[in-house]
Amino acid sequence: TQQLLLGRVPRPRPFRVTNADRSVKKGIIADMLEDLMNKASDSLSVLCVSALMLDEDGTGVDTEEFFQTLPENTVFMVLEKGEKWTPHPNSPPRDQLSECEPR
Amino acid sequence: TQQLLLGRVPRPRPFRVTNADRSVKKGIIADMLEDLMNKASDSLSVLCVSALMLDEDGTGVDTEEFFQTLPENTVFMVLEKGEKWTPHPNSPPRDQLSECEPR
């Protein structure tokens, strides 16, 4: 029924998934969000996936519909319980002071 | 069955493979991931390949499925045990935020 709602059949596509500290990144083929979560969990040895975010800005990807709109080779971050997304070190400095120097 | 899933027969394609310190880079024709690993190992005199990464961002290429989605002339880095992928010297500095780290 989900496929009908989306109006298309999900097909396997390549994505990239990194862990919370970005020490490991893997290329993973998945057709659906749950598929990606399962494979990311295996590939990155994450025992229990609590969330899948967009690496670029920490957007949580919770729904199949949104997942299906993402382009090939989108980079995800997989989080375990208690872990948090953090901005990429390469990203342009955005209000560095407020982010980095809480007073 | 993998070929059926992918809907195509793997054909020999050109790739480029460099070593961990990027001192050598070779053009290599391969049809499958294992083929590329073997030829990269020979060509770059790597005794025992521990991982094949995308040179651009350190994505680990572990599966045939993901490998088959990569375009021709993709640049790989071949790693021996104990070696790590490092960002390309040309890429923007990663330690922009280092001044903000807890002291």
Short mmCIF file of N, CA and C in Angstrom, two decimals, chain A residues 12 14-16 25-29 39 43 73 75 87-93 96 99-101, chain B residues 5 53-54 56-63 65-66 69-70 92-97 99-100 103:
data_model
loop_
_atom_site.label_atom_id
_atom_site.label_comp_id
_atom_site.label_asym_id
_atom_site.label_seq_id
_atom_site.Cartn_x
_atom_site.Cartn_y
_atom_site.Cartn_z
N PRO A 12 16.28 -0.39 -5.40
CA PRO A 12 17.53 -0.28 -4.64
C PRO A 12 18.39 0.88 -5.14
N PRO A 14 21.96 3.54 -4.08
CA PRO A 14 23.14 3.64 -3.21
C PRO A 14 23.05 4.83 -2.26
N PHE A 15 23.44 4.58 -1.01
CA PHE A 15 23.54 5.64 -0.01
C PHE A 15 24.86 5.49 0.73
N ARG A 16 25.18 6.48 1.54
CA ARG A 16 26.39 6.39 2.37
C ARG A 16 25.98 6.65 3.80
N LYS A 25 32.59 5.18 7.45
CA LYS A 25 31.50 5.46 6.51
C LYS A 25 31.41 4.31 5.52
N LYS A 26 30.18 3.87 5.24
CA LYS A 26 30.02 2.72 4.36
C LYS A 26 29.04 3.03 3.23
N GLY A 27 29.30 2.44 2.08
CA GLY A 27 28.36 2.51 0.98
C GLY A 27 27.35 1.39 1.11
N ILE A 28 26.08 1.73 1.05
CA ILE A 28 25.03 0.74 1.29
C ILE A 28 23.92 0.89 0.25
N ILE A 29 23.48 -0.25 -0.27
CA ILE A 29 22.36 -0.24 -1.21
C ILE A 29 21.07 -0.56 -0.45
N LYS A 39 20.65 -2.56 7.28
CA LYS A 39 21.98 -2.77 6.69
C LYS A 39 23.02 -1.87 7.34
N SER A 43 26.39 -3.10 9.04
CA SER A 43 27.63 -2.67 8.44
C SER A 43 28.48 -1.85 9.40
N ASN A 73 23.21 8.42 -3.08
CA ASN A 73 24.45 8.79 -2.39
C ASN A 73 24.29 9.89 -1.35
N VAL A 75 24.23 11.20 2.23
CA VAL A 75 25.01 10.71 3.38
C VAL A 75 24.16 10.80 4.65
N PRO A 87 27.46 19.05 13.99
CA PRO A 87 27.75 19.62 12.67
C PRO A 87 29.07 19.08 12.13
N HIS A 88 29.16 19.04 10.82
CA HIS A 88 30.36 18.54 10.18
C HIS A 88 31.50 19.54 10.35
N PRO A 89 32.69 19.06 10.68
CA PRO A 89 33.84 19.95 10.83
C PRO A 89 34.13 20.76 9.57
N ASN A 90 33.73 20.21 8.40
CA ASN A 90 33.99 20.91 7.15
C ASN A 90 33.02 22.04 6.88
N SER A 91 31.92 22.02 7.59
CA SER A 91 30.87 22.98 7.26
C SER A 91 31.31 24.39 7.59
N PRO A 92 30.79 25.34 6.85
CA PRO A 92 31.17 26.72 7.11
C PRO A 92 30.78 27.11 8.52
N PRO A 93 31.60 27.94 9.13
CA PRO A 93 31.30 28.31 10.51
C PRO A 93 29.95 29.03 10.60
N GLN A 96 29.49 30.03 15.35
CA GLN A 96 30.44 29.21 16.09
C GLN A 96 30.40 29.50 17.59
N GLU A 99 27.51 27.99 19.40
CA GLU A 99 27.54 26.53 19.43
C GLU A 99 28.64 25.99 20.33
N CYS A 100 29.77 26.71 20.31
CA CYS A 100 30.96 26.10 20.89
C CYS A 100 31.34 26.66 22.24
N GLU A 101 30.82 27.79 22.59
CA GLU A 101 31.28 28.37 23.84
C GLU A 101 30.11 28.78 24.73
N LEU B 5 19.38 -9.28 -9.48
CA LEU B 5 18.87 -8.18 -8.66
C LEU B 5 19.27 -6.84 -9.25
N MET B 53 38.28 2.06 -0.16
CA MET B 53 37.45 3.20 0.18
C MET B 53 37.31 4.10 -1.04
N LEU B 54 36.29 4.95 -1.02
CA LEU B 54 36.23 6.01 -2.01
C LEU B 54 37.22 7.08 -1.59
N GLU B 56 37.35 10.09 -2.35
CA GLU B 56 36.76 11.42 -2.13
C GLU B 56 36.28 11.64 -0.69
N ASP B 57 35.74 10.61 -0.06
CA ASP B 57 35.19 10.84 1.27
C ASP B 57 35.38 9.68 2.25
N GLY B 58 36.18 8.70 1.85
CA GLY B 58 36.46 7.60 2.77
C GLY B 58 35.33 6.62 2.99
N THR B 59 34.36 6.62 2.08
CA THR B 59 33.28 5.64 2.18
C THR B 59 33.83 4.24 1.90
N GLY B 60 33.62 3.32 2.81
CA GLY B 60 34.07 1.95 2.61
C GLY B 60 33.19 1.25 1.59
N VAL B 61 33.84 0.61 0.61
CA VAL B 61 33.08 -0.12 -0.41
C VAL B 61 33.22 -1.61 -0.11
N ASP B 62 32.21 -2.14 0.57
CA ASP B 62 32.28 -3.52 1.04
C ASP B 62 31.46 -4.48 0.19
N THR B 63 30.50 -3.95 -0.53
CA THR B 63 29.57 -4.85 -1.22
C THR B 63 29.63 -4.69 -2.72
N GLU B 65 27.16 -4.92 -4.67
CA GLU B 65 26.02 -4.11 -5.11
C GLU B 65 26.39 -2.63 -5.18
N PHE B 66 27.02 -2.15 -4.10
CA PHE B 66 27.38 -0.74 -4.06
C PHE B 66 28.45 -0.44 -5.11
N THR B 69 27.28 0.37 -8.56
CA THR B 69 26.61 1.66 -8.81
C THR B 69 27.61 2.78 -9.07
N LEU B 70 28.89 2.50 -8.83
CA LEU B 70 29.88 3.58 -8.95
C LEU B 70 30.23 3.86 -10.41
N PRO B 92 38.73 21.31 1.97
CA PRO B 92 38.76 22.40 2.94
C PRO B 92 39.24 21.90 4.30
N PRO B 93 39.90 22.76 5.05
CA PRO B 93 40.42 22.34 6.35
C PRO B 93 39.31 21.82 7.25
N ARG B 94 39.61 20.71 7.92
CA ARG B 94 38.59 20.09 8.75
C ARG B 94 38.62 20.62 10.17
N ASP B 95 39.71 21.27 10.53
CA ASP B 95 39.84 21.61 11.94
C ASP B 95 39.43 23.05 12.22
N GLN B 96 38.48 23.53 11.42
CA GLN B 96 38.00 24.89 11.62
C GLN B 96 37.53 25.14 13.04
N LEU B 97 36.90 24.10 13.58
CA LEU B 97 36.26 24.30 14.87
C LEU B 97 37.17 23.91 16.04
N GLU B 99 39.44 25.33 17.44
CA GLU B 99 39.63 26.37 18.45
C GLU B 99 38.48 26.40 19.46
N CYS B 100 37.39 25.72 19.09
CA CYS B 100 36.22 25.76 19.95
C CYS B 100 36.13 24.55 20.86
N ARG B 103 38.56 22.99 26.47
CA ARG B 103 39.95 23.07 26.88
C ARG B 103 40.10 22.61 28.30
#
